[in-house]
Tab-separated table of C-alpha atoms in Angstrom:
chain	number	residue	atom	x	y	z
Z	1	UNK	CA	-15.587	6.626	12.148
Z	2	UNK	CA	-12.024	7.209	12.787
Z	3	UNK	CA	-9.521	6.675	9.616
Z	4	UNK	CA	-8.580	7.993	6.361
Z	5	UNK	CA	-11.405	9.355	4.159
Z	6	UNK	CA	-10.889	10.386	0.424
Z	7	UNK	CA	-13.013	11.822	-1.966
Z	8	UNK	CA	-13.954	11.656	-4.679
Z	9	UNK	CA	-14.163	7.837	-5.088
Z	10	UNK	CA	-14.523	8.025	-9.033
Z	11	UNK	CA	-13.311	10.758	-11.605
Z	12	UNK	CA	-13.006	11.209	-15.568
Z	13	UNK	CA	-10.427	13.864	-16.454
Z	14	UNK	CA	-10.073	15.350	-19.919
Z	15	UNK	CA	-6.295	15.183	-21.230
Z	16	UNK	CA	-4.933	18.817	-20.116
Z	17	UNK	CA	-7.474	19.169	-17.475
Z	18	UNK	CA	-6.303	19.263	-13.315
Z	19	UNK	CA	-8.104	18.269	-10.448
Z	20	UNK	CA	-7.345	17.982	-6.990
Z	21	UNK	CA	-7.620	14.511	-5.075
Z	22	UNK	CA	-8.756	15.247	-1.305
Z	23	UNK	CA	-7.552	12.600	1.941
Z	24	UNK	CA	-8.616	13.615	5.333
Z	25	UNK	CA	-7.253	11.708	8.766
Z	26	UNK	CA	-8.619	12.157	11.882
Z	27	UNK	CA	-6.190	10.041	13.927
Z	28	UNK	CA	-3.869	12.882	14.281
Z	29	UNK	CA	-1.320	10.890	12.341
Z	30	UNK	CA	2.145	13.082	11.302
Z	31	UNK	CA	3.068	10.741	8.587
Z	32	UNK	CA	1.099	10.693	5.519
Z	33	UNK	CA	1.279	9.087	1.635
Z	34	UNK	CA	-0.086	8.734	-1.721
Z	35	UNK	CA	0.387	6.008	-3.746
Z	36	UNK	CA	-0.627	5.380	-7.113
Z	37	UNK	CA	-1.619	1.274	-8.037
Z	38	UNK	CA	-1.771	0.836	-11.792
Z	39	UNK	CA	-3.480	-2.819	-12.690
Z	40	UNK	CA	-1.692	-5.635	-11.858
Z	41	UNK	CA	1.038	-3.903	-10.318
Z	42	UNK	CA	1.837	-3.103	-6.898
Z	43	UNK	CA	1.424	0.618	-5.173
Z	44	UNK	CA	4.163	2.738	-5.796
Z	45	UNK	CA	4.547	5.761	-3.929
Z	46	UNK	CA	4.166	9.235	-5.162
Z	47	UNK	CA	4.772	11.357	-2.208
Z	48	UNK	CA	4.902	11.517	1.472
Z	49	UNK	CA	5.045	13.813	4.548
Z	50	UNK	CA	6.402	13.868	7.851
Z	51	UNK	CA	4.485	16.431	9.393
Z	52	UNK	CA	2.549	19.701	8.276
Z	53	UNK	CA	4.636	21.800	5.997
Z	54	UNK	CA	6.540	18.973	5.466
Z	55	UNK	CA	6.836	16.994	2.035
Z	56	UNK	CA	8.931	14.714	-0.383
Z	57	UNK	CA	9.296	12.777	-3.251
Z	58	UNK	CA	8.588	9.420	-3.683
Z	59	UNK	CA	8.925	6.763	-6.901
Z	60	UNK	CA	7.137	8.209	-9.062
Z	61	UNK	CA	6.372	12.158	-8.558
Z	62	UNK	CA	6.686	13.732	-11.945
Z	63	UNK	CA	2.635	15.470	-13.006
Z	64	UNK	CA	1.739	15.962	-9.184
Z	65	UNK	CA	1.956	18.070	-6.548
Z	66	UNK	CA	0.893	18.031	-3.048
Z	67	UNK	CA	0.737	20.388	0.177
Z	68	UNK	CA	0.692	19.852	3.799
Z	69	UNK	CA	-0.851	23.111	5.494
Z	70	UNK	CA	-2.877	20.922	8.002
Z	71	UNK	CA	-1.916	17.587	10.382
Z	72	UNK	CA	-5.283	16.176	9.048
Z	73	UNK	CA	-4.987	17.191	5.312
Z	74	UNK	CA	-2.867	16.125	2.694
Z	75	UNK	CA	-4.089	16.734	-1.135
Z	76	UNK	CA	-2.859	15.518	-4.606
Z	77	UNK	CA	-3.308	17.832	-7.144
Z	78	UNK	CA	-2.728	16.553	-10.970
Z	79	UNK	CA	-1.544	19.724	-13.181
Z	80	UNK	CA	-2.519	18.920	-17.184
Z	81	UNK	CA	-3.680	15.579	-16.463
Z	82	UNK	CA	-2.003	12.939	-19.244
Z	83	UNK	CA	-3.747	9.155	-20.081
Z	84	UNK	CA	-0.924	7.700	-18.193
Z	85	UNK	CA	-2.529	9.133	-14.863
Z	86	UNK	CA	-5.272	6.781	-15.151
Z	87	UNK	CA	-4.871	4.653	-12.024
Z	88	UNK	CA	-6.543	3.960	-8.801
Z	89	UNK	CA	-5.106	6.898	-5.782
Z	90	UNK	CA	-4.430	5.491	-2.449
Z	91	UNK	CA	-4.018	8.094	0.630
Z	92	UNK	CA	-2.348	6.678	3.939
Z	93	UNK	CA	-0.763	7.517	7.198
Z	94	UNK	CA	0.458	5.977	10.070
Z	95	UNK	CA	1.772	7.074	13.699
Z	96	UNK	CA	5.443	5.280	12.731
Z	97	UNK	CA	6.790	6.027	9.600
Z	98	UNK	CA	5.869	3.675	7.120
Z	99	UNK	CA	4.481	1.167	9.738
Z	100	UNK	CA	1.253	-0.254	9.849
Z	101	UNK	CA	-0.129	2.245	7.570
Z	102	UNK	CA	-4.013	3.003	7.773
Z	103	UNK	CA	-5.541	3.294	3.909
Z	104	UNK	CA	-8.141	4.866	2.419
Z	105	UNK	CA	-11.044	3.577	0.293
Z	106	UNK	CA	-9.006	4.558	-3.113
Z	107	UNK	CA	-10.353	6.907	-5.716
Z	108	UNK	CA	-10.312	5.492	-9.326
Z	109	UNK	CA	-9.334	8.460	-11.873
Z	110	UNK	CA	-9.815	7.565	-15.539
Z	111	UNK	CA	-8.107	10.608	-18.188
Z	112	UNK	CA	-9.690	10.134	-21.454
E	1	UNK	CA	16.500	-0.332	-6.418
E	2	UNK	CA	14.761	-2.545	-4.469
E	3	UNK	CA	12.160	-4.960	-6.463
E	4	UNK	CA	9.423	-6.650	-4.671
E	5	UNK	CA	7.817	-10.039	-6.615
E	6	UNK	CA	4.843	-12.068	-5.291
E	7	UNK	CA	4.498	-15.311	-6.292
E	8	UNK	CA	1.480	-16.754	-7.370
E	9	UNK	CA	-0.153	-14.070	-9.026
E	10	UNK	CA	-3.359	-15.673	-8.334
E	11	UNK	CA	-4.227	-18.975	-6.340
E	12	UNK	CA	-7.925	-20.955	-5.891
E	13	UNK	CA	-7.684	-23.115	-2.966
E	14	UNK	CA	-10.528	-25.300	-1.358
E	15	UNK	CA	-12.300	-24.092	2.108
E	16	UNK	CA	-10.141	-25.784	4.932
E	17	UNK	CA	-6.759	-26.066	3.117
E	18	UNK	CA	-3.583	-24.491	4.507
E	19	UNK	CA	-1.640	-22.664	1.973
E	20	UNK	CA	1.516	-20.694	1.598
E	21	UNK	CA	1.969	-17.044	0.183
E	22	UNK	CA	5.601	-16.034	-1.080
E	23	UNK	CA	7.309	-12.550	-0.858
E	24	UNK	CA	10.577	-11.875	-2.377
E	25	UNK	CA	12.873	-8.887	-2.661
E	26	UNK	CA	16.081	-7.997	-3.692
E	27	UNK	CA	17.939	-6.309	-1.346
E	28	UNK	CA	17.964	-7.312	2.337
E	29	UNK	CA	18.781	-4.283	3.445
E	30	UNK	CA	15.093	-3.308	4.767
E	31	UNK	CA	14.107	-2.318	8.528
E	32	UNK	CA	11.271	-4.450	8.105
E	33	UNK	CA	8.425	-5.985	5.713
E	34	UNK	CA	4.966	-5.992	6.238
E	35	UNK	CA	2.163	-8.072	4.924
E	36	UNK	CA	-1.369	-6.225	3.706
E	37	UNK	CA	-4.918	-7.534	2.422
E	38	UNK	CA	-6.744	-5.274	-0.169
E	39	UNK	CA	-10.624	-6.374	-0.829
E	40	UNK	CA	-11.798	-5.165	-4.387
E	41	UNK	CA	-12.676	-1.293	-4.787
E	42	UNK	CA	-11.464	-1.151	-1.117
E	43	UNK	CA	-8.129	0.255	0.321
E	44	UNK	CA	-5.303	-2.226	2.084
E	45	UNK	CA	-5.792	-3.463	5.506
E	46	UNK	CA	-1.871	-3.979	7.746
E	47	UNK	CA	-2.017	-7.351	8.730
E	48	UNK	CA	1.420	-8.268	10.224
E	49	UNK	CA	4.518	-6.663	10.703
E	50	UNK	CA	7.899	-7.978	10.911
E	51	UNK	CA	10.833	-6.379	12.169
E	52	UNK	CA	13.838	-6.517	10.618
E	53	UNK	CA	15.728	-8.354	13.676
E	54	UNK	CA	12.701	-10.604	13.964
E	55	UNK	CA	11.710	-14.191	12.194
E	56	UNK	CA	8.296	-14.573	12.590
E	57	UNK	CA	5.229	-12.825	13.469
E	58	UNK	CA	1.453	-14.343	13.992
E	59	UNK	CA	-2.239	-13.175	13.825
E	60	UNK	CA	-4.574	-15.981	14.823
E	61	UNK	CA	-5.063	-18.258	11.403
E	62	UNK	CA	-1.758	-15.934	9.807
E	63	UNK	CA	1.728	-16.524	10.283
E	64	UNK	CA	4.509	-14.788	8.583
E	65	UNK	CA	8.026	-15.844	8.275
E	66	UNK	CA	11.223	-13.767	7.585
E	67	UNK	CA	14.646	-14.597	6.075
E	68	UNK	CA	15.997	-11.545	5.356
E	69	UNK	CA	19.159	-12.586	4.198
E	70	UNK	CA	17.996	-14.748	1.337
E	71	UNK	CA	15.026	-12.248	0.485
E	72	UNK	CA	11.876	-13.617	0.990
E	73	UNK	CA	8.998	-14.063	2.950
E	74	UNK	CA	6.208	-16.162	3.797
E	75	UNK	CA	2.483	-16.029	5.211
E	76	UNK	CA	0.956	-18.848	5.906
E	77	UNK	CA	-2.726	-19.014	6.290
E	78	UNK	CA	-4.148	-21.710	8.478
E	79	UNK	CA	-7.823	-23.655	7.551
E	80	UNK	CA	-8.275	-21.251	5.038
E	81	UNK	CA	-12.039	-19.961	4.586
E	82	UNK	CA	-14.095	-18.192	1.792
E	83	UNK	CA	-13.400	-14.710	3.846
E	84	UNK	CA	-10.007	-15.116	3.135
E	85	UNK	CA	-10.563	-14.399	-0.316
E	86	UNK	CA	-8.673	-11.062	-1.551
E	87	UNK	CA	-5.456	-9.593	-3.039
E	88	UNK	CA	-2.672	-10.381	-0.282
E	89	UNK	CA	0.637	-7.609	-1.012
E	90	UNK	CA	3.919	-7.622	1.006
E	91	UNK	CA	5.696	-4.209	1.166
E	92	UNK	CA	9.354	-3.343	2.516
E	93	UNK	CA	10.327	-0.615	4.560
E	94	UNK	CA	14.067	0.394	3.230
E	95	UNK	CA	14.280	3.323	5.589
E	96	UNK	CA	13.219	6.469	2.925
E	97	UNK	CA	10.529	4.485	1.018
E	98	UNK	CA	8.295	1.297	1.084
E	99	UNK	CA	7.826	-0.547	-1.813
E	100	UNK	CA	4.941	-2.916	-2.771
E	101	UNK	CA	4.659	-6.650	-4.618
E	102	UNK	CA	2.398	-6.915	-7.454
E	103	UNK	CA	0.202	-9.368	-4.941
E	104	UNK	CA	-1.566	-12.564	-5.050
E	105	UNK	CA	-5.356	-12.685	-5.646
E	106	UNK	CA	-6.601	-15.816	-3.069
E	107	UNK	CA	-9.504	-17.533	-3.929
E	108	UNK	CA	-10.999	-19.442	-1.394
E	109	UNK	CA	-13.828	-21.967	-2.859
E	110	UNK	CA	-16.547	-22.959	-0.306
């Protein structure tokens, strides 16, 4: 099925430990996101990319990194992973820049 | 910085009524705002876009409104029905970022 597919769906991190959140697109989409959706609050966006090779900063950025070697790839790593990056990940992209964006299922990450 | 509010937070509604989701931001400088549906443990679904230059835009039962310069939207939902029930978010498109409401949870009672 065509659309955006991340894994893992659920994760418990250690304080201090890293892990790297995956999101795969097969619709040959150049504009990709992650967002970050803390309860009760709306998404806010941790960072973007226009193309392969190609990233920036969003809202909230600081504790992640993320690489674009691949059209179809886009991962979020978390570096020394801190209670405050408990949240639920969302991975997107679109064909228009923030237009009509297709989402992926989420993955819940709990640091304890 | 642009600020995004939904109002209700949450709203229980009989099958069959019509009812009225509100969007509001705070600067109207945005190329356009979009309207999304999230179901629970699921990701967001793009419902409707609006354009900027435009006023309205409709999906079948869904009809959203835009008045830019006073900073809000609308969707209306039509003969509401027990499917309808999920988390509803508006987002803006200000050109280098989009920002998300909090979103209101719809209940739709049978």
């Amino acid at each position: 099925n065509a659309g955006v597919t991340q894994t893992p769906k659920f994760r418990i991190l250690k304080i201090g430990q890293s892990m790297t959140l995956q999101c795969t697109q097969d619709m040959n989409h150049n504009y990709m996101y992650w967002y970050r959706q803390d309860p009760g609050m709306g998404l806010k966006l941790i960072y973007y990319s226009v193309g392969a090779g190609i990233t920036d900063k969003g809202e909230v950025p600081n504790g992640y990194n993320v690489s674009r070697s691949t059209t179809e790839d886009f991962p979020l790593r978390l570096e020394l992973a801190a209670p405050s990056q408990t949240s639920v990940y969302f991975c997107a992209s679109s064909y228009v820049i923030w237009q009509e964006g297709y989402f992926g299922a989420g993955t819940r990450l709990s640091v304890l | 910085k642009q600020e995004v509010t939904q109002i209700p937070a949450a709203l229980s509604v009989p099958e069959g009524e019509n009812l009225v989701l509100n969007c509001s931001f705070t600067d109207s400088a945005i190329y356009n705002l979009q309207w999304f549906r999230q179901d629970p443990g699921k990701g967001l679904t793009s419902l409707l876009l609006i354009q900027s230059s435009q006023r309205e835009q409709t999906s079948g039962r869904l009809n959203a409104s835009l008045d830019k310069s006073s900073g809000r939207s609308t969707l209306y939902i039509a003969a509401s029905q027990p499917g309808d029930s999920a988390t509803y978010l508006c987002a803006v498109d200000t050109g280098n970022q989009f920002y998300f409401g909090t979103g209101t949870s719809l209940t739709v009672i049978p």
